[in-house]
Structures are given as structure tokens and as C-alpha cells.
Amino acid sequence: MTDLVVLELSVGGVRRWEFLPGRCGSSSMPFPRISILDRANSLDGSTAAESLNLVLERAQRAEELGYHRFWVAEHHAVPGIAGSAPAVLMAAIAARTSTIRVGSGGIMLPNHQPLVVAEQAATLEVLHPGRIDLGLGRSVGFTPAVRSALRAGKPEAERFEKDLSQLLEYLAGSAPITARPRNDSATPVFVLANGAGADIAARAGLGVVLGGPAVFGPDQGGQLPVLERYRARFRPSRWFDRPFVMISANVAVGASRQLARELLLPEAVALARSRSTGEFAALAPVDPEEWNGLTARELEAVESSLSNSVYGTPAEVRSRLERLFTASAADELMVTGGSFNVAGQSESDRLLAGIFPAEGQKAFRGADAKRLLLR
């Protein structure tokens, strides 16, 4: 087993722990924090209750394996997603776990009043102190009918920065009215970002979560440009006194590269088909006949999705993640990607935890909860 050397550092006045491989370690790379975002995918042949309970069970396993956070997402009226209310699902997960941080990845602010989101986060924080994260996005509904039902569209999305500012005032206790229960900036806030979102996060002094082409573009000679800009423009705040970067990626680990790829295929195919049909379906196995039935455009979309993913054997995945962390200088990895193969996904979670040993992850989280300001 890899030895651990634990260093206590001070960065911008914030005390942090770094876990470095000891003399038995095979890499000089520090152990990064690793977390999970579960989109609460519906599975073909399963009920909504079964799909949601699988999310709760995965969160419990993630805690046992030492993952740092477990986040859930917001999607509305999507056949292939069982979870539409992240605050409700967060409450269920937090009640089933005891140490892992629980958060939203994210709550789509254009769909909600800032006061209501602040009250939800503050209530969860009071019930589970030191364990709640608030990740926010500015996406709107997947189809015109959903956007109409939510009463949210392009104007609401364009108001994101203003609404975010109001939400932060409610959390800080500096708004004209006092949100109850009081939060006093206890809950870390993150922005799910593209280029513009990263600029908003920098101005507000919040953590940023970045994924997709922005992370998986051509190899960079240095830091990723959007992150260079975020770090250069970051303004310290009540929530973060230094830039905080989380990169997100679909990740699958298996005994072979092919087995790992097969874990990601159902979601990649469902996403590709949704662009043609306008409907993201429940995840189902991808059989040869279905694969041969994909159009050239759909096949291209599947390959694009896989190219923005990390999959393979433990050694292959570790090598790829090390390159990503080197290019991004990120503080944390948020693992995404749903699978129809529940047992295979559980094994992938276990193998990934072993790549960056769970002992370091657990110690990191324990220090976070007990004695350090670590966000």
C-alpha cells in the first residue's frame, strides 16, 4: 500500500492538507480530491423509485470509498432522468450518509427565485452542517415546452449574474430581508461554467466547475486559457479567498479499455439520439443492431462524447487524469457519466478510488470536517 506524507500548508490564509505519495508511491503527483456527480439517470426496465434508490446507494458507497463530494443535477421533464429536484435528492442523500459532502451540480438558477434557492441551501446546511455545497448553472429547459412550463428562457439565463448576486446576499445575510435559516456564508458556492460562466465566478469570488471541450481540447502548453482568465480575474470573497477549480469529466474504469468504453456507451448513444429526436431516453444496453442503426451524424456525436471522456484500465485512466490535472492545475475532479450497467459502474467507482488511494481521500475529508477551512 502506498505510504502517505501529509503536509499542512497555508495558501492565502486558508490552511490546507496535501497528500503526497510516500517512498512507495509510483507517481510524484499529489493525490487530488475526487468527487462524483450522479445525474440520476433512468434505467430502461426500472421504475423511478428504483433509479433514485440506486443514486442513494451509490452515494453511500462513495462515502465508504472516500470520495470527497457527491452531487446531483437538475433536469426537468426528461424521460431519461429520474431526478428533477436536486434539493430534495440532496436531503435524502445527506440523511443516508454522515461525512461526505453533498451538493448540486447544479441547481439551474434561471428556473428559480434566488431567495428560494438560498433558503433551500441554508436549510440543508443547518440540518447537515459543514457538508452542503451549492453548485449553480444558468441552463434552461431542454425543449420549448419545458422552458414555457418553467417560465424560464433566454432573458432569465441572461439575468444569471444579477440573480447570483442576490442569492449570495441572502446567503451572506446582507440582503434587505434576512433569509431563514441564516447561512452566514457557510455553504460553498460554485458556478458550472463555460467561458462566460468562469468570468462570472471570478468576479463573484466563487469556485468554478469546468468540463467538456474546454477541458478536452488540444493539449495545452500551459494552463487552459479559460482557467488562466478565471485565476487572473478572481476576486476574493466570503466563500473563497483564492481561485478554486474543479474539472468534470465522464470517467469509467474497467479491467480493459473496451469494458470501460461499454460503460459509457448507453449514455453517449442516448445523448446522440436526443439531438435528433428531442428526447433523452432512459439508458439501455447498446446492442449491435441498435449500433448499426445509428446515423452518421449520431455516430459522430457518440465519438465526440467519448473523446471528451476518460476511460480505460486503472493505469490508462491514471495517466490521462494526470495529464488533465497538469494542464488545468485543478483542485479537484468531479466524475460524471451514467451507465446502464450498475455493477460495472460500482466497480468503476471502486477502481477509481484505488487509483488515488481512498486513505488519502478519507483523511482529506476528515481534516476538512474537523479542523480546516477547506472548500
Tab-separated table of C-alpha atoms in Angstrom, residues 39 41 75 142 250 264-283 294 297-298 301-302 304-306 308:
chain	number	residue	atom	x	y	z
A	39	ARG	CA	-27.339	12.649	-12.978
A	41	ASN	CA	-30.364	8.525	-14.991
A	75	HIS	CA	-33.278	18.216	-15.335
A	142	PHE	CA	-34.282	21.191	-22.854
A	250	ASN	CA	-17.153	11.318	-17.754
A	264	LEU	CA	-20.150	4.971	-21.204
A	265	LEU	CA	-21.838	3.911	-24.442
A	266	PRO	CA	-25.513	3.857	-23.305
A	267	GLU	CA	-25.432	7.486	-22.181
A	268	ALA	CA	-23.408	8.581	-25.214
A	269	VAL	CA	-25.917	6.925	-27.560
A	270	ALA	CA	-28.922	8.346	-25.689
A	271	LEU	CA	-27.416	11.829	-25.886
A	272	ALA	CA	-26.624	11.471	-29.593
A	273	ARG	CA	-30.156	10.328	-30.379
A	274	SER	CA	-31.676	13.126	-28.296
A	275	ARG	CA	-30.237	15.636	-30.743
A	276	SER	CA	-32.287	14.026	-33.483
A	277	THR	CA	-35.441	13.165	-31.567
A	278	GLY	CA	-35.526	15.945	-28.963
A	279	GLU	CA	-35.923	13.317	-26.230
A	280	PHE	CA	-33.217	11.923	-23.946
A	281	ALA	CA	-34.323	8.332	-23.326
A	282	ALA	CA	-33.728	6.026	-20.386
A	283	LEU	CA	-30.380	4.271	-20.539
A	294	LEU	CA	-27.246	4.984	-35.828
A	297	ARG	CA	-24.315	12.213	-37.527
A	298	GLU	CA	-25.278	10.213	-34.432
A	301	ALA	CA	-21.845	12.611	-31.746
A	302	VAL	CA	-21.111	9.371	-29.870
A	304	SER	CA	-17.320	13.203	-29.758
A	305	SER	CA	-18.813	12.336	-26.381
A	306	LEU	CA	-16.282	9.550	-25.853
A	308	ASN	CA	-14.405	14.157	-24.057
